[in-house]
């Protein structure tokens, strides 16, 4: 919205500059005394110069605002971002154990450069988080990589059920909806696994936790 405001202001200033330039040409063409004509043309010329500078400054402001805008998304199943996005960090997909009744359904993209805090203060009061593993044809029972990516687009969404974006939207990546097995006790968040998934450097998991399975619809 702020960018649109500046763009409208730039458009109005550009219209003013065109009018002022036309006034300048009219003054120069009129048969007025030289002193009066020069004074008027100098005044209009100074206004044109000021408006041009205002337009330049506004364009710079708009460019700065565009660089500050954007959104992030997780590319599940890959450790690199698409060509139209920049990497924030890469890591491993993590989730609670499929058999933990009090676990949370959401998945995490854990950084591959973690920092650890002391767990002594918590005693036995904690929740378990495991690495998610594939349970699909291909990279079976290996760790699911992930990448957090930033795009200059202001909004990113997942569109289930299709590989095509609506008009005016750009595709970041295509994939398949995955979640836990239907007999698992815990709930599972649906995520979009890249259509060409990789394993995390060939690491085998074997925890049977946070399983990534294709969904039927």
Short mmCIF file of C-alpha atoms in Angstrom, two decimals:
data_model
loop_
_atom_site.label_atom_id
_atom_site.label_comp_id
_atom_site.label_asym_id
_atom_site.label_seq_id
_atom_site.Cartn_x
_atom_site.Cartn_y
_atom_site.Cartn_z
CA UNK A 1 0.00 0.00 0.00
CA UNK A 2 2.84 2.43 0.83
CA UNK A 3 4.56 1.66 -2.46
CA UNK A 4 1.31 2.30 -4.35
CA UNK A 5 0.98 5.67 -2.60
CA UNK A 6 4.45 6.72 -3.73
CA UNK A 7 3.82 5.52 -7.27
CA UNK A 8 0.64 7.60 -7.47
CA UNK A 9 2.54 10.61 -6.17
CA UNK A 10 5.25 10.11 -8.78
CA UNK A 11 2.61 9.91 -11.50
CA UNK A 12 1.07 13.22 -10.38
CA UNK A 13 4.47 14.91 -10.28
CA UNK A 14 5.26 13.67 -13.77
CA UNK A 15 1.98 15.18 -15.00
CA UNK A 16 2.88 18.48 -13.31
CA UNK A 17 6.30 18.48 -14.96
CA UNK A 18 4.73 18.01 -18.39
CA UNK A 19 2.39 20.94 -17.75
CA UNK A 20 5.22 23.14 -16.50
CA UNK A 21 7.35 22.34 -19.52
CA UNK A 22 4.46 23.29 -21.78
CA UNK A 23 4.06 26.55 -19.84
CA UNK A 24 7.77 27.19 -20.33
CA UNK A 25 7.43 26.76 -24.08
CA UNK A 26 4.40 29.06 -24.12
CA UNK A 27 6.22 31.78 -22.19
CA UNK A 28 9.16 31.63 -24.55
CA UNK A 29 6.86 31.91 -27.56
CA UNK A 30 4.84 34.87 -26.25
CA UNK A 31 5.76 38.37 -27.38
CA UNK A 32 6.27 39.79 -23.89
CA UNK A 33 9.05 42.20 -22.94
CA UNK A 34 12.35 40.36 -22.57
CA UNK A 35 12.72 41.08 -18.84
CA UNK A 36 9.24 39.78 -17.96
CA UNK A 37 9.57 36.76 -20.23
CA UNK A 38 12.94 35.76 -18.75
CA UNK A 39 11.65 36.14 -15.18
CA UNK A 40 8.64 33.93 -15.87
CA UNK A 41 10.62 31.29 -17.74
CA UNK A 42 13.27 31.20 -15.00
CA UNK A 43 10.54 30.66 -12.39
CA UNK A 44 8.90 27.86 -14.34
CA UNK A 45 12.28 26.28 -15.12
CA UNK A 46 13.15 26.25 -11.40
CA UNK A 47 9.83 24.54 -10.64
CA UNK A 48 10.54 21.92 -13.32
CA UNK A 49 13.98 21.28 -11.83
CA UNK A 50 12.51 20.94 -8.32
CA UNK A 51 9.82 18.55 -9.53
CA UNK A 52 12.40 16.45 -11.38
CA UNK A 53 14.42 16.20 -8.17
CA UNK A 54 11.29 15.25 -6.20
CA UNK A 55 10.54 12.49 -8.72
CA UNK A 56 14.12 11.18 -8.47
CA UNK A 57 13.91 11.12 -4.67
CA UNK A 58 10.54 9.35 -4.71
CA UNK A 59 11.76 6.72 -7.16
CA UNK A 60 14.70 6.07 -4.83
CA UNK A 61 12.31 5.77 -1.87
CA UNK A 62 10.10 3.32 -3.77
CA UNK A 63 13.10 1.18 -4.67
CA UNK A 64 14.15 1.12 -1.03
CA UNK A 65 10.65 0.09 0.06
CA UNK A 66 10.57 -2.70 -2.52
CA UNK A 67 13.84 -4.05 -1.15
CA UNK A 68 12.34 -4.11 2.35
CA UNK A 69 9.18 -5.94 1.32
CA UNK A 70 8.92 -9.65 0.69
CA UNK A 71 7.90 -12.90 2.31
CA UNK A 72 9.40 -16.23 3.29
CA UNK A 73 8.42 -19.82 2.66
CA UNK A 74 9.83 -23.28 3.36
CA UNK A 75 10.84 -25.53 0.50
CA UNK A 76 10.30 -28.97 1.99
CA UNK A 77 12.40 -31.80 0.60
CA UNK A 78 15.21 -29.66 -0.83
CA UNK A 79 18.11 -27.76 0.72
CA UNK A 80 18.28 -25.03 -1.93
CA UNK A 81 15.86 -22.29 -2.93
CA UNK A 82 14.30 -21.78 -6.37
CA UNK A 83 16.01 -19.38 -8.78
CA UNK A 84 13.56 -16.60 -7.96
CA UNK A 85 14.25 -16.70 -4.20
CA UNK A 86 17.23 -16.29 -1.88
CA UNK A 87 18.32 -18.73 0.83
CA UNK A 88 17.78 -17.65 4.44
CA UNK A 89 19.01 -20.94 5.90
CA UNK A 90 18.92 -24.65 5.15
CA UNK A 91 18.34 -27.52 7.52
CA UNK A 92 16.33 -30.62 8.38
CA UNK A 93 12.60 -31.19 8.64
CA UNK A 94 11.60 -32.01 12.18
CA UNK A 95 8.39 -33.14 13.86
CA UNK A 96 7.10 -34.88 16.95
CA UNK A 97 7.00 -38.67 17.17
CA UNK A 98 4.00 -40.21 15.42
CA UNK A 99 3.03 -42.09 18.61
CA UNK A 100 3.30 -39.18 21.07
CA UNK A 101 -0.28 -38.31 22.05
CA UNK A 102 0.50 -34.81 23.33
CA UNK A 103 2.74 -33.79 20.47
CA UNK A 104 2.18 -30.81 18.20
CA UNK A 105 1.13 -31.25 14.56
CA UNK A 106 3.32 -28.58 13.01
CA UNK A 107 6.65 -29.32 11.36
CA UNK A 108 9.83 -27.33 11.88
CA UNK A 109 12.70 -26.54 9.55
CA UNK A 110 15.63 -26.84 11.95
CA UNK A 111 18.82 -25.06 10.95
CA UNK A 112 21.85 -27.18 10.16
CA UNK A 113 23.95 -24.89 12.40
CA UNK A 114 22.11 -25.24 15.74
CA UNK A 115 22.95 -23.76 19.11
CA UNK A 116 22.22 -25.75 22.25
CA UNK A 117 21.10 -24.61 25.70
CA UNK A 118 21.34 -26.56 28.94
CA UNK A 119 18.37 -28.89 29.52
CA UNK A 120 19.16 -29.61 33.18
CA UNK A 121 16.59 -27.10 34.45
CA UNK A 122 13.69 -28.87 32.78
CA UNK A 123 14.12 -32.34 34.32
CA UNK A 124 11.64 -34.80 32.84
CA UNK A 125 9.25 -32.09 31.60
CA UNK A 126 9.92 -31.78 27.92
CA UNK A 127 8.50 -32.63 24.54
CA UNK A 128 10.33 -34.82 22.07
CA UNK A 129 11.23 -33.58 18.62
CA UNK A 130 12.51 -35.99 15.99
CA UNK A 131 13.81 -35.65 12.50
CA UNK A 132 11.18 -36.27 9.85
CA UNK A 133 11.90 -39.12 7.44
CA UNK A 134 10.56 -40.16 4.09
CA UNK A 135 8.22 -43.11 3.84
CA UNK A 136 7.77 -42.90 0.08
CA UNK A 137 9.14 -44.48 -3.07
CA UNK A 138 12.62 -43.11 -3.67
CA UNK A 139 14.46 -41.59 -0.70
CA UNK A 140 12.83 -44.00 1.76
CA UNK A 141 13.69 -43.77 5.49
CA UNK A 142 16.12 -40.90 4.97
CA UNK A 143 16.05 -37.46 6.58
CA UNK A 144 13.91 -34.82 4.86
CA UNK A 145 15.92 -31.66 4.12
CA UNK A 146 14.37 -28.20 4.00
CA UNK A 147 15.28 -24.65 3.06
CA UNK A 148 13.82 -21.38 4.29
CA UNK A 149 13.64 -19.01 1.33
CA UNK A 150 12.90 -15.32 0.87
CA UNK A 151 11.13 -13.89 -2.16
CA UNK A 152 10.50 -10.23 -3.04
CA UNK A 153 6.82 -11.08 -3.52
CA UNK A 154 4.75 -9.70 -0.61
CA UNK A 155 2.79 -12.92 -0.02
CA UNK A 156 3.41 -16.64 -0.45
CA UNK A 157 0.76 -19.34 -0.11
CA UNK A 158 0.40 -23.06 -0.75
CA UNK A 159 -2.31 -23.95 -3.28
CA UNK A 160 -3.41 -27.57 -2.64
CA UNK A 161 -4.78 -29.70 -5.45
CA UNK A 162 -3.07 -28.07 -8.43
CA UNK A 163 0.34 -27.28 -9.85
CA UNK A 164 -0.89 -24.06 -11.45
CA UNK A 165 -0.95 -20.62 -9.83
CA UNK A 166 -3.80 -18.17 -10.23
CA UNK A 167 -3.38 -15.27 -12.64
CA UNK A 168 -0.97 -12.67 -11.28
CA UNK A 169 0.86 -15.13 -9.02
CA UNK A 170 4.30 -16.69 -9.54
CA UNK A 171 5.19 -20.34 -8.91
CA UNK A 172 7.99 -20.85 -6.38
CA UNK A 173 8.04 -24.65 -6.59
CA UNK A 174 5.66 -27.53 -7.26
CA UNK A 175 5.18 -30.62 -5.15
CA UNK A 176 2.88 -33.08 -3.41
CA UNK A 177 0.81 -32.75 -0.24
CA UNK A 178 2.22 -35.00 2.48
CA UNK A 179 1.47 -35.79 6.11
CA UNK A 180 1.39 -38.68 8.58
CA UNK A 181 -0.04 -42.12 7.97
CA UNK A 182 -3.81 -42.23 8.56
CA UNK A 183 -3.53 -44.72 11.46
CA UNK A 184 -1.05 -42.59 13.43
CA UNK A 185 -2.23 -41.32 16.81
CA UNK A 186 -1.02 -37.76 16.49
CA UNK A 187 -2.37 -35.12 14.16
CA UNK A 188 -0.27 -33.96 11.25
CA UNK A 189 0.18 -30.69 9.44
CA UNK A 190 -0.01 -30.87 5.65
CA UNK A 191 3.04 -29.55 3.85
CA UNK A 192 4.05 -29.37 0.20
CA UNK A 193 6.96 -31.73 -0.49
CA UNK A 194 9.02 -30.78 -3.54
CA UNK A 195 8.16 -32.84 -6.62
CA UNK A 196 11.83 -33.88 -6.85
CA UNK A 197 12.75 -34.52 -3.21
CA UNK A 198 16.30 -35.12 -2.02
CA UNK A 199 17.63 -36.76 1.10
CA UNK A 200 19.73 -34.86 3.61
CA UNK A 201 23.20 -35.92 2.47
CA UNK A 202 22.15 -39.58 2.39
CA UNK A 203 21.52 -39.73 6.14
CA UNK A 204 19.31 -42.64 7.14
CA UNK A 205 16.79 -42.08 9.91
CA UNK A 206 14.84 -45.19 10.93
CA UNK A 207 13.03 -43.48 13.80
CA UNK A 208 9.55 -43.97 12.28
CA UNK A 209 8.85 -40.43 13.43
CA UNK A 210 7.56 -37.42 11.58
CA UNK A 211 6.90 -39.60 8.55
CA UNK A 212 6.37 -37.93 5.18
CA UNK A 213 3.67 -39.79 3.27
CA UNK A 214 1.70 -38.83 0.19
CA UNK A 215 -1.96 -37.98 0.77
CA UNK A 216 -4.91 -39.44 -1.09
CA UNK A 217 -7.64 -37.11 -2.32
#
